[in-house]
mmCIF file of C-alpha atoms in Angstrom:
data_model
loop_
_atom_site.group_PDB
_atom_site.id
_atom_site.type_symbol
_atom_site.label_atom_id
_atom_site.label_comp_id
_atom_site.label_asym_id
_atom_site.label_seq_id
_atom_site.Cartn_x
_atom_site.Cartn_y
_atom_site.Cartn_z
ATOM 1 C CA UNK A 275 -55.825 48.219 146.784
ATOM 2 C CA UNK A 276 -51.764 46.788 146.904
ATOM 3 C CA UNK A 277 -50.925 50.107 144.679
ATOM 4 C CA UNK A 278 -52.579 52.853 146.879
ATOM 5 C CA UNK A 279 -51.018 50.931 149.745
ATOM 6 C CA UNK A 280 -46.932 50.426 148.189
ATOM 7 C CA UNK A 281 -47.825 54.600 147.628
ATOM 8 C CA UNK A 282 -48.882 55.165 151.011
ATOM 9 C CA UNK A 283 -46.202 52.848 152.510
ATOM 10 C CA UNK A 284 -43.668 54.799 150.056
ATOM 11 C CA UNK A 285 -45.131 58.478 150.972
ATOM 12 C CA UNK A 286 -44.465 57.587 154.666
ATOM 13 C CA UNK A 287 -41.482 56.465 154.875
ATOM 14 C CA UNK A 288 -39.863 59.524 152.711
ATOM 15 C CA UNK A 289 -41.724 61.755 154.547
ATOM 16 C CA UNK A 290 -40.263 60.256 157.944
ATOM 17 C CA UNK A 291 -37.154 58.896 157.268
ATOM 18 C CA UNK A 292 -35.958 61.330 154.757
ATOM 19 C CA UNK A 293 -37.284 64.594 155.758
ATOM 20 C CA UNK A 294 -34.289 66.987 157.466
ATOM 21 C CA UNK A 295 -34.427 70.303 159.358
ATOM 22 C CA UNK A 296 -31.776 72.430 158.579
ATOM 23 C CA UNK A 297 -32.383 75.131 161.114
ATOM 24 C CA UNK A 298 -29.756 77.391 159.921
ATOM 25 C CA UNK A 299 -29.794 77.677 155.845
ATOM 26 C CA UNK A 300 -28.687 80.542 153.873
ATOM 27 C CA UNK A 301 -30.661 83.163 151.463
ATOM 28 C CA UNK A 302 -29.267 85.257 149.232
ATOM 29 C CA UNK A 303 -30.685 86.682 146.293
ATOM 30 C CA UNK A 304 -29.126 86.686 142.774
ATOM 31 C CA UNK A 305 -30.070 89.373 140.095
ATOM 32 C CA UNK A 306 -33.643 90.262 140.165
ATOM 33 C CA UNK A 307 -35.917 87.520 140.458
ATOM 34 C CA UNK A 308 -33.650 84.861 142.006
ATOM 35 C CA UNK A 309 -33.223 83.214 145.336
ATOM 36 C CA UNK A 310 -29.859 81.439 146.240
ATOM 37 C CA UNK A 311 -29.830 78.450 148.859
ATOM 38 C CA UNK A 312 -26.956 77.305 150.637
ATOM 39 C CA UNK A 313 -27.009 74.226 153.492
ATOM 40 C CA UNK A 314 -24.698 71.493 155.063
ATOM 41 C CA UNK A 315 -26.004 68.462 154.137
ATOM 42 C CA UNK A 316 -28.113 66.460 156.597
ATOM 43 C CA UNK A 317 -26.418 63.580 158.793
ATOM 44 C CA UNK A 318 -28.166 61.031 156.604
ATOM 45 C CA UNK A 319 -27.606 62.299 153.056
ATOM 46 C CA UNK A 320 -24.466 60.735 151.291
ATOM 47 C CA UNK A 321 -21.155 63.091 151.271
ATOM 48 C CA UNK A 322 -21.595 63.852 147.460
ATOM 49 C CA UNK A 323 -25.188 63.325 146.646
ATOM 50 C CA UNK A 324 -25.600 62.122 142.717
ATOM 51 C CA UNK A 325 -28.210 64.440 140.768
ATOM 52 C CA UNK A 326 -30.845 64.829 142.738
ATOM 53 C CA UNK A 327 -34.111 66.930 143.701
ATOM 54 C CA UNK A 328 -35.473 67.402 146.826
ATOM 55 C CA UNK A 329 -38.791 68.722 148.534
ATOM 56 C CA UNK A 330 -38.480 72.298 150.219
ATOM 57 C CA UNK A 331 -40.657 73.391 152.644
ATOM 58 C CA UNK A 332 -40.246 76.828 154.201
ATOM 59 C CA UNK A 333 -42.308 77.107 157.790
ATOM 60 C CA UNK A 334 -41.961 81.281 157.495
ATOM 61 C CA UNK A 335 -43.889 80.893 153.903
ATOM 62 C CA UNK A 336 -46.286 77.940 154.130
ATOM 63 C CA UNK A 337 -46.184 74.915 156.488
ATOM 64 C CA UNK A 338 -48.375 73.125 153.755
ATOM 65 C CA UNK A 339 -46.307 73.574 150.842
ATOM 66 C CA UNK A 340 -43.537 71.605 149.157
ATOM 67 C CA UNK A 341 -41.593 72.710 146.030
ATOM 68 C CA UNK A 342 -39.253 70.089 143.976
ATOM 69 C CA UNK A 343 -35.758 72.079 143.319
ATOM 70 C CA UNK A 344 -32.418 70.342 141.724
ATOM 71 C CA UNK A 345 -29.667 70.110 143.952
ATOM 72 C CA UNK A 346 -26.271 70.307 143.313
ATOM 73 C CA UNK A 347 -23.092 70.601 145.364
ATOM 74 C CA UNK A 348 -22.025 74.055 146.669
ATOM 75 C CA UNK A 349 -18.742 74.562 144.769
ATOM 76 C CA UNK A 350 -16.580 76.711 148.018
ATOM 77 C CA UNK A 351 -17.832 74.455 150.733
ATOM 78 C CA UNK A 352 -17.161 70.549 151.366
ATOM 79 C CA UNK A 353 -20.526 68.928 152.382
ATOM 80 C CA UNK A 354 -22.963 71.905 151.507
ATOM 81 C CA UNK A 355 -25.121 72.122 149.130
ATOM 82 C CA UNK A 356 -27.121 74.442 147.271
ATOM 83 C CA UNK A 357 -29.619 75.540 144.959
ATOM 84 C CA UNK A 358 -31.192 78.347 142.612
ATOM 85 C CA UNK A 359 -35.105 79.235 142.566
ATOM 86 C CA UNK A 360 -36.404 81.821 140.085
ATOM 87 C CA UNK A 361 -39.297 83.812 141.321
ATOM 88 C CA UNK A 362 -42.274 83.070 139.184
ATOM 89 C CA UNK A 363 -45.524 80.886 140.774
ATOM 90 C CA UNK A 364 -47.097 82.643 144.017
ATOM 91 C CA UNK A 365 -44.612 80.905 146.730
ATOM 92 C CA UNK A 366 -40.962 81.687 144.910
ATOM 93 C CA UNK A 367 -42.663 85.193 144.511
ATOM 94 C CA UNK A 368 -43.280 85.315 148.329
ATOM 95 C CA UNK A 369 -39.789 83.937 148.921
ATOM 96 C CA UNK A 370 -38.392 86.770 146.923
ATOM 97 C CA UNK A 371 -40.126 89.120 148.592
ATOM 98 C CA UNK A 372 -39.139 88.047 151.932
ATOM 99 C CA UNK A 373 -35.304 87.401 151.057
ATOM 100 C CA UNK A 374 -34.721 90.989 150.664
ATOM 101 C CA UNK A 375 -30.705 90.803 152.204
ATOM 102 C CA UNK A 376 -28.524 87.559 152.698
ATOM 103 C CA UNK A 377 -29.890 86.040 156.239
ATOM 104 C CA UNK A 378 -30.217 82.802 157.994
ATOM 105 C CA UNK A 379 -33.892 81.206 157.881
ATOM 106 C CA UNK A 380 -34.574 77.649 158.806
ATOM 107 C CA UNK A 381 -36.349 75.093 155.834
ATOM 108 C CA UNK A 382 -37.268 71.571 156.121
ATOM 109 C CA UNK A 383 -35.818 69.184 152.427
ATOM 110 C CA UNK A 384 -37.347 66.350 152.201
ATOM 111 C CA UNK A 385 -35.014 63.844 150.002
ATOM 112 C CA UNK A 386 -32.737 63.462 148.264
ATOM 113 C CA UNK A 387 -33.993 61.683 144.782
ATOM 114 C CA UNK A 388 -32.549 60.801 141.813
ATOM 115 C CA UNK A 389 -33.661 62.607 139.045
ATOM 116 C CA UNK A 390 -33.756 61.460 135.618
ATOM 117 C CA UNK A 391 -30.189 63.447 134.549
ATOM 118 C CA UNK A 392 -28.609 60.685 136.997
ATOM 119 C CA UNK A 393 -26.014 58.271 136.669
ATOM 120 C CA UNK A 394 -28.205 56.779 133.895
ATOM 121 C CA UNK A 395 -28.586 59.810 131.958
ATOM 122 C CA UNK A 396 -25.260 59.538 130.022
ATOM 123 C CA UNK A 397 -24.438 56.363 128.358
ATOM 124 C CA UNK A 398 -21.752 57.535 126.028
ATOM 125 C CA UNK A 399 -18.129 59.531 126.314
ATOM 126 C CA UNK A 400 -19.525 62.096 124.439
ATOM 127 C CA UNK A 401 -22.655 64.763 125.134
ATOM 128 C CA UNK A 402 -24.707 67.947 124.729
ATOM 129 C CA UNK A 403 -26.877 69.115 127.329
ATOM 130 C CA UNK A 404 -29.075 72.079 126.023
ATOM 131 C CA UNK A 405 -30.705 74.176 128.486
ATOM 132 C CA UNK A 406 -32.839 77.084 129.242
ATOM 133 C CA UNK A 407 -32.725 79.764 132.119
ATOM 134 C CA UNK A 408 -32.835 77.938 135.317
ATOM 135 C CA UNK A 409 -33.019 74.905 133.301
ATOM 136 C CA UNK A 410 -29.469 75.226 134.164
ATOM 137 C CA UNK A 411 -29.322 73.829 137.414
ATOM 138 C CA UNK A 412 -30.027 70.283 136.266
ATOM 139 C CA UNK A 413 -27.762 70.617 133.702
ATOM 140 C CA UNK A 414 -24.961 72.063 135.982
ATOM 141 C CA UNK A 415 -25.738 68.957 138.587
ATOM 142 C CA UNK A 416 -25.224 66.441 135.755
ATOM 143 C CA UNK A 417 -21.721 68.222 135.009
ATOM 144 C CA UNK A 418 -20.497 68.363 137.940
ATOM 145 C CA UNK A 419 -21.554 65.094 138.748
ATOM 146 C CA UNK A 420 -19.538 63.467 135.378
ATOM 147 C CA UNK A 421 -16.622 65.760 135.867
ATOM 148 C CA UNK A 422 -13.327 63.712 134.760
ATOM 149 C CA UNK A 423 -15.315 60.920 133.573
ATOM 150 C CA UNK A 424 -17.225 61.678 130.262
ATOM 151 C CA UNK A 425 -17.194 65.098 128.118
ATOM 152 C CA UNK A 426 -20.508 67.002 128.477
ATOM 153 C CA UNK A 427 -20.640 69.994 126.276
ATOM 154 C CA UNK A 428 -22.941 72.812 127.468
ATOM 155 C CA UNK A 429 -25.584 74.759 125.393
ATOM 156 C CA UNK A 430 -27.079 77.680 127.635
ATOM 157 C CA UNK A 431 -29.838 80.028 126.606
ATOM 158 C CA UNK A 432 -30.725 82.297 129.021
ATOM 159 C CA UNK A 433 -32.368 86.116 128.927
ATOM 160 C CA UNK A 434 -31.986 86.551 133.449
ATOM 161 C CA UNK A 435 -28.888 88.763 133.429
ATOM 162 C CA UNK A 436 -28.572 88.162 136.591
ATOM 163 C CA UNK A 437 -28.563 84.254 136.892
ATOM 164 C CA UNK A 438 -25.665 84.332 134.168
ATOM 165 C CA UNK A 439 -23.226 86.748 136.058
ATOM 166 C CA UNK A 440 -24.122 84.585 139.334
ATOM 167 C CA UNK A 441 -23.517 81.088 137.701
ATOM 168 C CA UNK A 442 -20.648 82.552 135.670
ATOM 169 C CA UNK A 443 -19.594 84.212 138.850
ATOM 170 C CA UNK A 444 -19.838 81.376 141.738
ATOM 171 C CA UNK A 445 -18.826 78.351 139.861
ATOM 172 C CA UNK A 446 -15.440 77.748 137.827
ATOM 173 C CA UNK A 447 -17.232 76.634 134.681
ATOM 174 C CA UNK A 448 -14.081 76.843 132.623
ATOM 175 C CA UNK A 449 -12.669 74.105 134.893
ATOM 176 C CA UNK A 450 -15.925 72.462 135.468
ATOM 177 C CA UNK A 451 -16.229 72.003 131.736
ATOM 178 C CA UNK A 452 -12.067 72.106 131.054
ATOM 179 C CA UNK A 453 -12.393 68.962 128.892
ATOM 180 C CA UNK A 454 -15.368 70.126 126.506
ATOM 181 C CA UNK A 455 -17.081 73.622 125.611
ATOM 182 C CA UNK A 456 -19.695 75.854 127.242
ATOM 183 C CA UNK A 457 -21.911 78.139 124.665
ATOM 184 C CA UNK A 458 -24.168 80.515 126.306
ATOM 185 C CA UNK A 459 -26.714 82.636 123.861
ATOM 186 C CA UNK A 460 -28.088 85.808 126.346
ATOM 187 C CA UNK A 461 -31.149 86.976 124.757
ATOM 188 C CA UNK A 462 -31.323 89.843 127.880
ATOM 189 C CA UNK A 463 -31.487 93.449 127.003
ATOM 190 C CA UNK A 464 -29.597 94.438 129.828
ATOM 191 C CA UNK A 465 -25.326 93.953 129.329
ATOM 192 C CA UNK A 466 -23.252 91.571 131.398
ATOM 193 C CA UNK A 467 -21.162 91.975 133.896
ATOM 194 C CA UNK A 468 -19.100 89.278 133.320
ATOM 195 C CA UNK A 469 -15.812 88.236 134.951
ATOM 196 C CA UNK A 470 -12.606 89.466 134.009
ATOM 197 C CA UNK A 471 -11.018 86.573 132.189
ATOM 198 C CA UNK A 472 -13.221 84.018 131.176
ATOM 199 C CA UNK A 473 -12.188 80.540 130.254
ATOM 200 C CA UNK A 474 -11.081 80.241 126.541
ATOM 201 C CA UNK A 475 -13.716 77.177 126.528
ATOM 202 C CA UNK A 476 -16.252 79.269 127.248
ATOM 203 C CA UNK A 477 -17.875 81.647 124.916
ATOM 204 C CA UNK A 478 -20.679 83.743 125.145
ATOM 205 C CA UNK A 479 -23.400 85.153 122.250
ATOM 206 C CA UNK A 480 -26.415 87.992 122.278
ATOM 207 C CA UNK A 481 -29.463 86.038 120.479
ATOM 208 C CA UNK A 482 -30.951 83.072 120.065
ATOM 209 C CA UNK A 483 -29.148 79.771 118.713
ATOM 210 C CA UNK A 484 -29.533 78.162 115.377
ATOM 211 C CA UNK A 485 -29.708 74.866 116.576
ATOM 212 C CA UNK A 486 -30.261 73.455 113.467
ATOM 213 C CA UNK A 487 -27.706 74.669 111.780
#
C-alpha cells in the first residue's frame, strides 16, 4: 500500500541522490583490530555535516553490502571526514585483513543521516555522554559537534589499547573537551602508550567504573 510505496519512494531517492563515489579514500589501520577512514566530503554533503551515519559500501569487499558507520569530521583536514570501524562481523574482518598498510582504495557512502545524538540530543547546558569502545565515535561526533556551545562531559570505557592511543593520539581531546572533563577507565591488559602531556582535564583509570557511586 501508501507505506511500502513512501519506503520505496524514500529508498530510491537516497540511494540515487545521496549515494557518492569517493574514488580515492584513505585506510589505515589503528591498533589491532581497527580500520581508520579518511575522505573529502562529497560535492553535495554540507561543509560541516551535523552527527551523522552513513552507508559504506566497499566494491573490493562486497558490491552487495552496506555497513552504517558514525561520521565525524577529520580533525587536521578542512572538509574531510572520517571514521573508525572495529573488526568484528565477517566484512570489518575482511576489511582488516585487506588493509594491511595505509593505501588508497575507492568506497561508495551513501548519506549523510542524522542520527539520534543530533542537534536534538542535548537539550540542556550541561551533559554526560557514557560510552563504550567504539561506542566512542558517536560520542566524539556529538562533542565536536556542541563544541563552544554546551558542556558535554565524557565517560569512556574502553579495553582496545589501540583505539585509545589513536583517539588520544589524532584528536586534541583536551581542547575538544577544554570546558568540561574526559574520564577514560582502560580495562586492557596491555599498557598505554599515551602522549606526553595530556590535558589536565583529562584523566585516565585501569578498571571498570563505579557508576553508581
Amino acid at each position: 500500500g501508501i507505506p511500502a510505496l513512501m519506503y520505496l519512494v524514500d529508498y530510491l531517492f537516497g540511494y540515487f541522490v545521496r549515494n557518492s563515489l569517493i574514488e580515492n579514500a584513505f585506510f589505515e589501520r589503528y591498533g589491532e583490530n581497527g580500520v581508520a577512514l579518511h575522505f573529502l566530503n562529497p560535492p553535495n554533503w554540507d561543509k560541516k555535516p551535523k552527527t551523522s551515519y552513513v552507508y559504506v559500501m566497499c566494491p573490493w569487499i562486497s558490491k552487495y553490502q552496506w555497513h552504517a558507520f558514525t561520521i565525524f569530521p577529520e580533525p587536521t583536514k578542512e572538509g574531510h571526514t572520517m571514521l573508525c570501524i572495529e573488526s568484528s562481523g565477517d566484512w570489518t574482518k575482511e576489511l582488516h585483513r585487506k588493509i594491511k598498510v595505509p593505501c588508497l582504495r575507492p568506497l561508495y557512502v551513501l548519506g549523510p543521516y542524522k542520527s539520534p545524538f543530533s542537534d536534538a540530543a542535548v537539550t540542556t547546558s550541561n551533559a554526560i555522554a557514557v560510552a563504550s569502545g567504539i561506542g566512542i565515535t558517536p560520542t566524539l561526533s556529538l562533542v565536536l559537534n556542541y563544541a563552544g556551545k554546551k558542556r558535554i562531559n565524557v565517560v569512556w570505557v574502553c579495553r582496545d589499547p589501540g583505539l585509545v592511543e589513536y583517539i588520544l593520539h589524532k584528536f586534541d581531546i583536551g581542547a575538544i573537551t577544554k570546558k568540561s572533563y574526559a574520564f577514560i577507565f582502560y580495562t586492557g591488559t596491555r599498557e598505554l602508550a599515551l602522549p606526553k602531556d595530556l590535558p589536565s582535564n583529562i584523566f585516565i583509570f585501569s578498571g571498570r567504573p563505579h557508576l553508581e557511586h
